[in-house]
C-alpha cells in the first residue's frame, strides 16, 4: 500500500469519546487530511468540534463546501448534510435523503473519499449503534484503501464496528487505544 | 494505447456520456453540477432504471431511446429531502426581520427556486398569513422536476413528519399550531388548500431559464450546493437581476456564496443564517 494521503473516521453512539482518544493520540506532524463523520442528532456540530478540539493535537475545523481538503487538519462533517470529497480534493455538501437514517452518512463520505484517494486512504470505523459505514468500508477496501476497525469489545456501542467487519472485513481490528499509534505508524513519513 | 482505465475511470467516462446524452437528447445540461453528488444520484438512477448490474452505461440507452422516461430521470436527479420550517431560526428571522420590510410594499412578490415537494412554500405561506400579508403576496415556486411540482401542488405528506414539523413551526415563532393549517387522515398530512391560493408552481431550470419576475424576496436553499462555482455565480447573478434593490436573498445554512462576482452585489443581513440584501443603487447616497 502507498503512504496514505488521507484518513477518514466514522462513528455514532460512543463516537465522541472514541474520537477524543484517537485524535488525542495522533502525532501533530501528520501531513494527512483527517476527515470525521460523526452522527450527533444535533442541529450543529459546534459543540462536538469544541469538545474534539480540546483533545486533538492537530488543528480542527468544520468542513465547508467548496473548500479544498487540507492536510494536517481535522475536518468535521457539518450536521444535516452529507459531506463528499471531489476528485479534485474539494468538499461538496449534499442535502440528499438520509442514508442509514443518517445525514451526514459515513457510507457517503467513505465512498467519495475512496474514489478520490483509492489506495492512498485509511478508513477507521469506531463505536456506533447502527450499520452506517459498513458499505463505505467495503468500497474503500475494494479500491485498495486500508481498513481499521475498533474491536467491537472495546467499543461503547459495538453494532457499527461489527457491521463493518461483517460486510467488509478489516486490515486491522484493534482496541481503541491502539488505533492512534497504528495510524501514526502507517502515516508518518 | 497505454494502460487500461480502471473501474473508477470507466465510471467517470460513463457519467460524462450520461451528461452528454441528457444534454443532446433532452436539452438538460448537468455538466456544471458538482461531480461527487451528481455521481451518487446517477448511480441510484442506474440501479433503478438501468439493467441488472446497475452500470450507468445501461441507463444511457434508455435516456436516448425512451423519451417518456425523462420525468423520472429528472426526479431521480433531484431526490430532495426537505421539511416544513427546516432550520427554524431562519424562518424566525424571515418572520421578524424580513417580513416587516416586505410589508412596506403594496405588492409582494416572492420567488422560491428549487421548491422540491413544496414544504418551504407552505411554510412561507403560513408566515405571510400570520403577518397579515398573504392577500397581497404572490409566490412563484419553481423546480426543475415536473414530478416534484406535482407533489408540491398536492401538498400531501407522510404523517410521521408532523411531530418534527410542529416543533419546527413553534421554534420558528409560530403563533398558532401547525394543526390549524392541515388535516390528518389515513396516515397522511394534507395542507389546507387555501395556503395555495396565491402560489404559482412552475417548471424553471436554473441552468438555462431566464429571470421571469421582479421579486422582493428570493428563497433558494440547498440548491446551489449541487452546482459548481461558475454555475453558482451565474445563479446568484440571476437572483440579483430578479430582485428589486434592497430585496432579500435567502440561501441554505451551509452554503458559501463567496464574496466576488455577483455575490459582491449582496450585503449580509444575517450572515450566519445566509440572509442577504441586494445592495442599493450605486451613486449618490440615500
Ligand atoms: C435539496 S432540494 C431543496 C429543498 C428545499 N429548498 C430545502 O432546502 O429544504 C433541491 C431542489 O433543487 C432542485 N433543482 C436541482 N437542479 C435544479 C435546476 N437546475 N433548476 C431548478 N431546480 C433545481 C431539485 O429538483 C430539488 O427539488
Short mmCIF file of C-alpha atoms and ligand atoms in Angstrom, two decimals:
data_model
loop_
_atom_site.label_atom_id
_atom_site.label_comp_id
_atom_site.label_asym_id
_atom_site.label_seq_id
_atom_site.Cartn_x
_atom_site.Cartn_y
_atom_site.Cartn_z
CA UNK A 1 0.00 0.00 0.00
CA UNK A 2 1.03 3.59 -0.69
CA UNK A 3 1.65 6.02 2.12
CA UNK A 4 -1.84 7.32 2.84
CA UNK A 5 -2.82 10.85 1.79
CA UNK A 6 -5.90 10.98 3.99
CA UNK A 7 -7.66 9.37 6.94
CA UNK A 8 -11.45 9.10 7.20
CA UNK A 9 -13.11 8.33 10.53
CA UNK A 10 -16.74 7.32 11.12
CA UNK A 11 -18.73 6.76 14.31
CA UNK A 12 -22.03 7.41 16.09
CA UNK A 13 -23.03 6.40 19.63
CA UNK A 14 -19.95 6.47 21.82
CA UNK A 15 -18.18 8.18 18.94
CA UNK A 16 -17.18 11.45 20.56
CA UNK A 17 -15.37 9.58 23.36
CA UNK A 18 -13.61 7.32 20.87
CA UNK A 19 -12.69 10.29 18.66
CA UNK A 20 -11.16 12.11 21.60
CA UNK A 21 -8.95 9.13 22.26
CA UNK A 22 -7.87 8.80 18.64
CA UNK A 23 -7.35 12.49 17.88
CA UNK A 24 -5.54 12.95 21.19
CA UNK A 25 -3.05 10.26 20.20
CA UNK A 26 -2.30 11.38 16.64
CA UNK A 27 1.14 12.78 16.02
CA UNK A 28 0.83 16.54 15.37
CA UNK A 29 3.31 16.20 12.49
CA UNK A 30 0.91 14.08 10.43
CA UNK A 31 0.65 15.62 6.95
CA UNK A 32 -2.58 13.78 6.09
CA UNK A 33 -6.04 15.29 5.92
CA UNK A 34 -8.24 13.79 8.65
CA UNK A 35 -11.97 13.74 7.87
CA UNK A 36 -14.55 12.93 10.54
CA UNK A 37 -18.17 11.88 10.16
CA UNK A 38 -19.96 11.50 13.50
CA UNK A 39 -23.75 11.20 13.85
CA UNK A 40 -24.81 13.59 16.57
CA UNK A 41 -28.51 14.23 16.10
CA UNK A 42 -27.98 17.90 16.97
CA UNK A 43 -28.52 20.82 14.63
CA UNK A 44 -24.89 21.88 14.53
CA UNK A 45 -21.53 20.31 15.26
CA UNK A 46 -20.33 23.37 17.19
CA UNK A 47 -20.29 21.52 20.50
CA UNK A 48 -18.71 18.41 19.03
CA UNK A 49 -15.97 20.50 17.42
CA UNK A 50 -15.31 22.29 20.68
CA UNK A 51 -15.08 19.03 22.56
CA UNK A 52 -12.81 17.41 19.98
CA UNK A 53 -10.60 20.47 19.51
CA UNK A 54 -9.70 20.29 23.16
CA UNK A 55 -8.46 16.74 22.77
CA UNK A 56 -6.96 16.95 19.28
CA UNK A 57 -3.30 17.70 18.73
CA UNK A 58 -4.00 18.67 15.12
CA UNK A 59 -5.98 21.82 14.30
CA UNK A 60 -9.68 21.05 13.90
CA UNK A 61 -12.39 22.79 11.87
CA UNK A 62 -15.84 22.14 10.45
CA UNK A 63 -15.59 21.15 6.79
CA UNK A 64 -17.10 23.75 4.44
CA UNK A 65 -18.41 23.35 0.91
CA UNK A 66 -16.15 24.38 -1.99
CA UNK A 67 -13.11 24.48 0.31
CA UNK A 68 -10.02 22.47 -0.54
CA UNK A 69 -9.31 19.47 1.69
CA UNK A 70 -6.43 20.47 3.98
CA UNK A 71 -3.54 18.26 5.00
CA UNK A 72 -2.60 18.18 8.68
CA UNK A 73 -6.05 19.39 9.71
CA UNK A 74 -9.03 17.53 11.17
CA UNK A 75 -12.18 18.44 9.23
CA UNK A 76 -15.57 17.52 10.70
CA UNK A 77 -18.69 16.92 8.57
CA UNK A 78 -21.39 19.53 9.31
CA UNK A 79 -24.74 18.45 10.76
CA UNK A 80 -27.64 17.91 8.39
CA UNK A 81 -25.63 17.45 5.18
CA UNK A 82 -23.70 14.66 3.55
CA UNK A 83 -20.03 15.51 3.13
CA UNK A 84 -18.36 14.36 -0.09
CA UNK A 85 -14.84 14.70 -1.45
CA UNK A 86 -14.46 15.64 -5.12
CA UNK A 87 -11.71 14.08 -7.26
CA UNK A 88 -10.01 17.49 -7.29
CA UNK A 89 -9.95 17.28 -3.47
CA UNK A 90 -12.52 19.92 -2.66
CA UNK A 91 -15.50 19.39 -0.40
CA UNK A 92 -19.08 19.18 -1.67
CA UNK A 93 -22.15 19.07 0.56
CA UNK A 94 -25.41 17.38 -0.34
CA UNK A 95 -28.89 17.65 1.15
CA UNK A 96 -29.98 14.33 -0.36
CA UNK A 97 -32.06 11.89 1.67
CA UNK A 98 -30.60 10.28 4.75
CA UNK A 99 -28.59 7.10 4.27
CA UNK A 100 -28.93 4.52 7.05
CA UNK A 101 -31.19 7.10 8.74
CA UNK A 102 -28.16 9.37 8.92
CA UNK A 103 -27.07 12.64 7.39
CA UNK A 104 -24.14 13.05 7.32
CA UNK A 105 -23.66 9.41 6.40
CA UNK A 106 -20.36 7.60 6.83
CA UNK A 107 -21.05 5.47 3.75
CA UNK A 108 -21.39 8.58 1.61
CA UNK A 109 -18.19 10.18 2.89
CA UNK A 110 -16.15 6.98 2.67
CA UNK A 111 -17.33 6.09 -0.84
CA UNK A 112 -16.47 9.51 -2.24
CA UNK A 113 -13.13 9.60 -0.40
CA UNK A 114 -12.31 6.11 -1.70
CA UNK A 115 -12.92 7.24 -5.27
CA UNK A 116 -10.76 10.32 -4.71
CA UNK A 117 -7.80 8.68 -2.94
CA UNK A 118 -8.18 4.99 -3.78
CA UNK A 119 -5.23 3.09 -2.28
CA UNK A 120 -3.90 6.19 -0.53
CA UNK A 121 -6.70 6.20 2.03
CA UNK A 122 -7.11 4.80 5.53
CA UNK A 123 -10.64 4.31 6.84
CA UNK A 124 -11.46 3.91 10.52
CA UNK A 125 -14.80 2.76 11.93
CA UNK A 126 -15.27 3.41 15.63
CA UNK A 127 -18.03 2.91 18.18
CA UNK A 128 -21.59 3.26 16.90
CA UNK A 129 -25.07 1.87 17.16
CA UNK A 130 -26.03 1.26 13.53
CA UNK A 131 -24.54 -0.19 10.36
CA UNK A 132 -23.59 3.05 8.62
CA UNK A 133 -20.00 2.84 7.40
CA UNK A 134 -20.06 -0.86 6.52
CA UNK A 135 -20.85 -0.27 2.85
CA UNK A 136 -18.38 2.62 2.71
CA UNK A 137 -15.65 0.47 4.21
CA UNK A 138 -16.39 -2.21 1.64
CA UNK A 139 -15.99 0.30 -1.17
CA UNK A 140 -12.81 1.68 0.41
CA UNK A 141 -11.23 -1.78 0.55
CA UNK A 142 -12.37 -2.60 -2.96
CA UNK A 143 -10.41 0.40 -4.20
CA UNK A 144 -7.29 -0.55 -2.30
CA UNK A 145 -7.65 1.51 0.87
CA UNK A 146 -6.67 0.27 4.32
CA UNK A 147 -9.45 -0.54 6.81
CA UNK A 148 -9.06 -0.17 10.55
CA UNK A 149 -11.95 -1.16 12.80
CA UNK A 150 -12.18 -0.62 16.53
CA UNK A 151 -12.58 -4.05 18.11
CA UNK A 152 -16.27 -4.35 19.00
CA UNK A 153 -15.39 -5.41 22.53
CA UNK A 154 -13.58 -2.13 23.16
CA UNK A 155 -16.45 -0.04 21.76
CA UNK A 156 -19.17 1.63 23.84
CA UNK A 157 -21.58 0.60 21.08
CA UNK A 158 -20.46 -2.45 19.13
CA UNK A 159 -23.00 -2.59 16.27
CA UNK A 160 -21.14 -0.28 13.91
CA UNK A 161 -17.69 -1.86 14.09
CA UNK A 162 -19.26 -5.32 13.99
CA UNK A 163 -21.25 -4.45 10.86
CA UNK A 164 -18.12 -3.10 9.18
CA UNK A 165 -16.22 -6.30 9.89
CA UNK A 166 -19.12 -8.47 8.71
CA UNK A 167 -19.55 -6.56 5.47
CA UNK A 168 -16.02 -5.52 4.58
CA UNK A 169 -13.57 -7.37 6.78
CA UNK A 170 -10.66 -5.31 8.07
CA UNK A 171 -6.93 -4.95 7.66
CA UNK A 172 -6.63 -4.17 11.37
CA UNK A 173 -9.14 -4.82 14.12
CA UNK A 174 -7.69 -3.34 17.30
CA UNK A 175 -8.76 -1.91 20.67
CA UNK A 176 -9.39 1.81 20.89
CA UNK A 177 -6.07 2.74 22.48
CA UNK A 178 -4.10 1.02 19.72
CA UNK A 179 -5.71 2.99 16.90
CA UNK A 180 -3.76 6.25 17.14
CA UNK A 181 -0.35 4.55 17.38
CA UNK A 182 -1.27 2.40 14.39
CA UNK A 183 -2.30 5.47 12.37
CA UNK A 184 0.93 7.23 13.29
CA UNK A 185 2.92 4.22 12.18
CA UNK A 186 1.07 3.93 8.84
CA UNK A 187 1.02 7.64 8.13
CA UNK A 188 4.20 9.30 9.33
CA UNK A 189 6.75 9.73 6.54
CA UNK B 1 -2.82 2.83 -26.09
CA UNK B 2 -1.40 2.98 -22.61
CA UNK B 3 -2.73 1.19 -19.53
CA UNK B 4 -6.44 0.29 -19.46
CA UNK B 5 -8.67 2.56 -17.37
CA UNK B 6 -9.80 1.06 -14.05
CA UNK B 7 -13.37 0.84 -12.70
CA UNK B 8 -13.41 4.34 -11.33
CA UNK B 9 -12.11 5.86 -14.55
CA UNK B 10 -14.59 3.85 -16.60
CA UNK B 11 -17.43 5.06 -14.42
CA UNK B 12 -16.18 8.62 -14.92
CA UNK B 13 -16.47 8.11 -18.68
CA UNK B 14 -19.96 6.68 -18.26
CA UNK B 15 -21.01 9.67 -16.20
CA UNK B 16 -19.72 12.07 -18.87
CA UNK B 17 -21.62 10.13 -21.54
CA UNK B 18 -24.80 10.23 -19.47
CA UNK B 19 -24.49 14.00 -19.08
CA UNK B 20 -23.86 14.34 -22.81
CA UNK B 21 -26.91 12.18 -23.60
CA UNK B 22 -29.16 14.26 -21.30
CA UNK B 23 -27.91 17.45 -22.88
CA UNK B 24 -28.13 16.46 -26.53
CA UNK B 25 -31.22 14.29 -26.36
CA UNK B 26 -33.31 16.29 -23.87
CA UNK B 27 -31.67 19.72 -23.58
CA UNK B 28 -30.90 19.40 -19.85
CA UNK B 29 -27.31 20.26 -19.00
CA UNK B 30 -25.92 18.73 -15.81
CA UNK B 31 -22.34 19.38 -16.92
CA UNK B 32 -21.87 22.08 -14.29
CA UNK B 33 -23.14 20.11 -11.31
CA UNK B 34 -20.66 19.13 -8.60
CA UNK B 35 -19.47 15.70 -9.79
CA UNK B 36 -19.44 13.80 -6.49
CA UNK B 37 -23.10 14.36 -5.61
CA UNK B 38 -24.20 14.01 -9.25
CA UNK B 39 -22.45 10.65 -9.49
CA UNK B 40 -24.32 9.36 -6.43
CA UNK B 41 -27.65 10.26 -7.98
CA UNK B 42 -26.85 8.86 -11.38
CA UNK B 43 -25.71 5.62 -9.75
CA UNK B 44 -29.05 5.43 -7.94
CA UNK B 45 -30.89 6.12 -11.17
CA UNK B 46 -28.94 3.41 -12.95
CA UNK B 47 -29.80 0.95 -10.18
CA UNK B 48 -33.49 1.77 -10.56
CA UNK B 49 -33.80 2.18 -14.33
CA UNK B 50 -30.71 0.55 -15.80
CA UNK B 51 -30.03 -3.11 -16.47
CA UNK B 52 -29.30 -5.73 -13.83
CA UNK B 53 -25.72 -4.80 -12.92
CA UNK B 54 -26.63 -1.13 -12.41
CA UNK B 55 -23.90 0.20 -14.69
CA UNK B 56 -24.52 3.78 -15.81
CA UNK B 57 -23.91 2.80 -19.42
CA UNK B 58 -27.04 0.63 -19.36
CA UNK B 59 -29.07 3.70 -18.44
CA UNK B 60 -27.75 5.72 -21.37
CA UNK B 61 -29.54 3.57 -23.92
CA UNK B 62 -32.85 4.34 -22.23
CA UNK B 63 -32.03 8.05 -21.99
CA UNK B 64 -31.60 8.09 -25.75
CA UNK B 65 -34.45 5.83 -26.82
CA UNK B 66 -37.21 6.21 -24.24
CA UNK B 67 -38.19 9.87 -24.07
CA UNK B 68 -41.14 9.01 -21.80
CA UNK B 69 -38.60 8.23 -19.10
CA UNK B 70 -37.50 11.88 -18.86
CA UNK B 71 -39.73 12.94 -15.94
CA UNK B 72 -38.43 10.05 -13.86
CA UNK B 73 -34.85 10.87 -14.80
CA UNK B 74 -35.31 14.46 -13.67
CA UNK B 75 -36.99 13.30 -10.49
CA UNK B 76 -34.14 10.89 -9.82
CA UNK B 77 -31.63 13.67 -10.37
CA UNK B 78 -33.30 15.79 -7.71
CA UNK B 79 -34.30 13.33 -4.92
CA UNK B 80 -34.72 16.17 -2.45
CA UNK B 81 -35.18 15.85 1.27
CA UNK B 82 -36.87 18.81 2.88
CA UNK B 83 -39.01 19.74 5.87
CA UNK B 84 -41.52 22.38 6.82
CA UNK B 85 -39.77 25.19 8.71
CA UNK B 86 -36.45 23.39 8.29
CA UNK B 87 -33.86 25.40 10.24
CA UNK B 88 -36.47 27.20 12.38
CA UNK B 89 -34.06 30.04 13.20
CA UNK B 90 -34.09 31.02 9.52
CA UNK B 91 -37.88 31.17 9.38
CA UNK B 92 -37.92 33.12 12.62
CA UNK B 93 -35.56 35.67 11.07
CA UNK B 94 -37.73 35.85 7.95
CA UNK B 95 -40.73 36.47 10.18
CA UNK B 96 -39.08 39.04 12.41
CA UNK B 97 -36.62 40.81 10.14
CA UNK B 98 -37.64 40.34 6.53
CA UNK B 99 -41.46 40.37 6.52
CA UNK B 100 -41.72 43.78 8.25
CA UNK B 101 -39.61 45.18 5.39
CA UNK B 102 -41.70 43.45 2.76
CA UNK B 103 -44.80 44.92 4.41
CA UNK B 104 -43.79 48.36 3.12
CA UNK B 105 -44.51 47.23 -0.45
CA UNK B 106 -48.07 47.37 -1.78
CA UNK B 107 -47.49 44.12 -3.68
CA UNK B 108 -45.14 41.40 -2.51
CA UNK B 109 -43.54 39.01 -4.98
CA UNK B 110 -41.53 36.03 -3.75
CA UNK B 111 -39.59 33.57 -5.86
CA UNK B 112 -38.80 30.23 -4.30
CA UNK B 113 -36.33 28.43 -6.54
CA UNK B 114 -35.88 24.69 -6.09
CA UNK B 115 -39.11 24.24 -4.14
CA UNK B 116 -38.94 20.42 -4.21
CA UNK B 117 -42.16 18.96 -2.75
CA UNK B 118 -43.28 22.35 -1.50
CA UNK B 119 -42.52 22.08 2.21
CA UNK B 120 -40.88 25.50 2.26
CA UNK B 121 -43.56 27.09 0.07
CA UNK B 122 -46.27 26.22 2.55
CA UNK B 123 -44.05 27.33 5.42
CA UNK B 124 -43.68 30.72 3.73
CA UNK B 125 -47.40 30.94 3.05
CA UNK B 126 -48.09 30.37 6.73
CA UNK B 127 -45.61 33.09 7.72
CA UNK B 128 -47.30 35.51 5.35
CA UNK B 129 -50.79 34.58 6.63
CA UNK B 130 -49.77 35.18 10.22
CA UNK B 131 -48.19 38.52 9.33
CA UNK B 132 -51.40 39.57 7.57
CA UNK B 133 -49.52 39.91 4.27
CA UNK B 134 -50.70 36.92 2.32
CA UNK B 135 -53.55 38.67 0.48
CA UNK B 136 -51.14 40.97 -1.28
CA UNK B 137 -48.44 38.37 -1.88
CA UNK B 138 -47.64 36.27 -4.91
CA UNK B 139 -45.29 33.30 -4.55
CA UNK B 140 -43.64 31.77 -7.62
CA UNK B 141 -42.45 28.31 -6.63
CA UNK B 142 -40.22 26.71 -9.25
CA UNK B 143 -38.32 23.49 -9.65
CA UNK B 144 -36.56 21.54 -12.36
CA UNK B 145 -38.65 18.43 -11.86
CA UNK B 146 -42.26 18.32 -13.06
CA UNK B 147 -42.96 15.31 -10.82
CA UNK B 148 -41.73 17.23 -7.78
CA UNK B 149 -44.00 20.13 -8.70
CA UNK B 150 -46.99 17.80 -8.96
CA UNK B 151 -46.36 16.63 -5.43
CA UNK B 152 -45.84 20.21 -4.27
CA UNK B 153 -49.23 21.20 -5.71
CA UNK B 154 -50.86 18.33 -3.83
CA UNK B 155 -49.39 19.37 -0.50
CA UNK B 156 -49.74 15.89 0.97
CA UNK B 157 -47.02 14.43 3.16
CA UNK B 158 -46.45 11.36 5.31
CA UNK B 159 -47.93 11.94 8.76
CA UNK B 160 -44.78 10.76 10.51
CA UNK B 161 -43.16 14.11 9.64
CA UNK B 162 -45.86 16.03 11.54
CA UNK B 163 -44.31 16.00 15.01
CA UNK B 164 -40.99 17.36 13.89
CA UNK B 165 -42.67 19.95 11.69
CA UNK B 166 -44.90 21.12 14.56
CA UNK B 167 -41.83 21.57 16.73
CA UNK B 168 -40.12 23.47 13.91
CA UNK B 169 -43.17 25.69 13.48
CA UNK B 170 -43.18 26.62 17.16
CA UNK B 171 -39.40 27.17 17.19
CA UNK B 172 -39.84 29.46 14.17
CA UNK B 173 -42.11 31.68 16.27
CA UNK B 174 -45.45 30.36 15.04
CA UNK B 175 -48.35 31.91 16.96
CA UNK B 176 -50.92 29.14 16.43
CA UNK B 177 -50.45 25.43 15.93
CA UNK B 178 -49.41 23.74 12.72
CA UNK B 179 -52.54 21.59 13.04
CA UNK B 180 -54.59 24.71 12.23
CA UNK B 181 -53.21 24.56 8.69
CA UNK B 182 -53.62 20.92 7.88
CA UNK B 183 -55.69 17.83 8.39
CA UNK B 184 -54.50 14.32 9.15
CA UNK B 185 -56.09 11.25 7.66
CA UNK B 186 -55.07 7.75 6.55
CA UNK B 187 -51.52 8.33 7.78
CA UNK B 188 -51.24 11.44 5.63
CA UNK B 189 -50.92 15.09 6.38
CA UNK B 190 -52.78 17.38 3.99
CA UNK B 191 -52.04 21.08 3.88
CA UNK B 192 -55.04 23.42 3.70
CA UNK B 193 -55.66 24.22 0.03
CA UNK B 194 -56.22 27.85 0.93
CA UNK B 195 -52.49 28.18 1.52
CA UNK B 196 -52.03 27.70 -2.21
CA UNK B 197 -54.33 30.44 -3.37
CA UNK B 198 -51.52 32.88 -4.21
CA UNK B 199 -48.89 30.32 -5.19
CA UNK B 200 -47.93 29.62 -8.80
CA UNK B 201 -46.00 26.40 -9.30
CA UNK B 202 -43.95 26.31 -12.49
CA UNK B 203 -41.10 24.40 -14.04
CA UNK B 204 -37.95 26.51 -14.27
CA UNK B 205 -34.40 25.35 -14.88
CA UNK B 206 -31.81 27.45 -13.06
CA UNK B 207 -29.17 26.29 -15.53
CA UNK B 208 -30.88 27.62 -18.62
CA UNK B 209 -34.01 29.67 -17.98
CA UNK B 210 -34.18 33.42 -17.66
CA UNK B 211 -35.44 35.64 -14.89
CA UNK B 212 -39.24 35.92 -15.12
CA UNK B 213 -40.31 38.17 -12.26
CA UNK B 214 -39.33 41.14 -10.16
CA UNK B 215 -39.17 39.91 -6.59
CA UNK B 216 -38.76 41.37 -3.13
CA UNK B 217 -37.53 38.04 -1.77
CA UNK B 218 -35.75 35.12 -3.40
CA UNK B 219 -35.52 31.94 -1.36
CA UNK B 220 -33.21 29.30 -2.79
CA UNK B 221 -31.98 26.96 -0.12
CA UNK B 222 -29.81 23.91 -0.68
CA UNK B 223 -29.94 24.02 -4.45
CA UNK B 224 -26.72 25.86 -5.29
CA UNK B 225 -24.77 23.35 -3.16
CA UNK B 226 -25.18 20.95 -6.07
CA UNK B 227 -23.64 23.40 -8.55
CA UNK B 228 -20.00 24.06 -9.48
CA UNK B 229 -18.62 27.52 -8.73
CA UNK B 230 -19.28 29.13 -12.15
CA UNK B 231 -22.87 27.89 -12.23
CA UNK B 232 -23.41 29.06 -8.66
CA UNK B 233 -22.16 32.51 -9.71
CA UNK B 234 -24.49 32.58 -12.72
CA UNK B 235 -27.44 31.76 -10.49
CA UNK B 236 -26.52 34.45 -7.99
CA UNK B 237 -26.41 36.94 -10.86
CA UNK B 238 -29.85 35.77 -11.91
CA UNK B 239 -31.23 36.21 -8.39
CA UNK B 240 -29.71 39.68 -8.25
CA UNK B 241 -31.35 40.61 -11.56
CA UNK B 242 -34.67 39.31 -10.33
CA UNK B 243 -34.57 41.24 -7.07
CA UNK B 244 -35.60 44.84 -6.61
CA UNK B 245 -32.92 46.98 -5.00
CA UNK B 246 -32.91 46.24 -1.29
CA UNK B 247 -34.64 42.91 -2.00
CA UNK B 248 -33.76 39.86 0.10
CA UNK B 249 -31.98 36.63 -0.77
CA UNK B 250 -32.02 33.58 1.48
CA UNK B 251 -29.69 30.61 0.90
CA UNK B 252 -29.13 27.30 2.72
CA UNK B 253 -27.40 27.32 6.10
CA UNK B 254 -24.15 25.74 4.95
CA UNK B 255 -23.92 27.40 1.54
CA UNK B 256 -20.99 29.64 0.71
CA UNK B 257 -21.77 32.20 -1.98
CA UNK B 258 -18.26 33.67 -1.76
CA UNK B 259 -17.65 37.38 -1.95
CA UNK B 260 -16.64 38.02 -5.54
CA UNK B 261 -18.69 38.15 -8.74
CA UNK B 262 -22.42 38.50 -8.25
CA UNK B 263 -22.03 37.80 -4.52
CA UNK B 264 -20.40 41.23 -4.21
CA UNK B 265 -23.77 42.79 -5.08
CA UNK B 266 -25.28 41.45 -1.86
CA UNK B 267 -24.75 42.61 1.70
CA UNK B 268 -25.41 40.31 4.64
CA UNK B 269 -28.46 40.88 6.82
CA UNK B 270 -27.60 37.86 8.93
CA UNK B 271 -24.56 36.08 7.51
CA UNK B 272 -24.94 33.07 9.82
CA UNK B 273 -28.47 32.47 8.60
CA UNK B 274 -27.45 33.21 4.99
CA UNK B 275 -29.88 36.10 4.59
CA UNK B 276 -28.65 38.86 2.29
CA UNK B 277 -29.93 42.04 0.65
CA UNK B 278 -29.34 43.26 -2.83
CA UNK B 279 -27.25 46.41 -2.42
CA UNK B 280 -28.97 49.71 -3.13
CA UNK B 281 -28.10 51.62 -6.31
CA UNK B 282 -24.56 52.87 -6.67
CA UNK B 283 -24.22 56.62 -6.91
CA UNK B 284 -25.34 59.45 -4.64
CA UNK B 285 -26.21 58.13 -1.18
CA UNK B 286 -29.71 57.59 0.19
C1 LIG C 1 -32.38 19.57 -1.66
S1 LIG C 1 -33.73 20.26 -2.57
C2 LIG C 1 -34.01 21.74 -1.66
C3 LIG C 1 -35.32 21.74 -0.95
C4 LIG C 1 -35.57 22.92 -0.05
N1 LIG C 1 -35.30 24.18 -0.70
C5 LIG C 1 -34.77 22.80 1.22
O1 LIG C 1 -33.73 23.44 1.38
O2 LIG C 1 -35.19 22.04 2.09
C6 LIG C 1 -33.04 20.75 -4.10
C7 LIG C 1 -34.07 21.01 -5.18
O3 LIG C 1 -33.42 21.72 -6.24
C8 LIG C 1 -33.98 21.30 -7.47
N2 LIG C 1 -33.06 21.57 -8.57
C9 LIG C 1 -31.91 20.93 -8.88
N3 LIG C 1 -31.37 21.43 -10.00
C10 LIG C 1 -32.19 22.43 -10.41
C11 LIG C 1 -32.18 23.32 -11.52
N4 LIG C 1 -31.21 23.27 -12.43
N5 LIG C 1 -33.18 24.21 -11.63
C12 LIG C 1 -34.17 24.26 -10.71
N6 LIG C 1 -34.24 23.44 -9.65
C13 LIG C 1 -33.27 22.52 -9.50
C14 LIG C 1 -34.23 19.83 -7.25
O4 LIG C 1 -35.20 19.33 -8.15
C15 LIG C 1 -34.67 19.77 -5.79
O5 LIG C 1 -36.05 19.79 -5.67
#
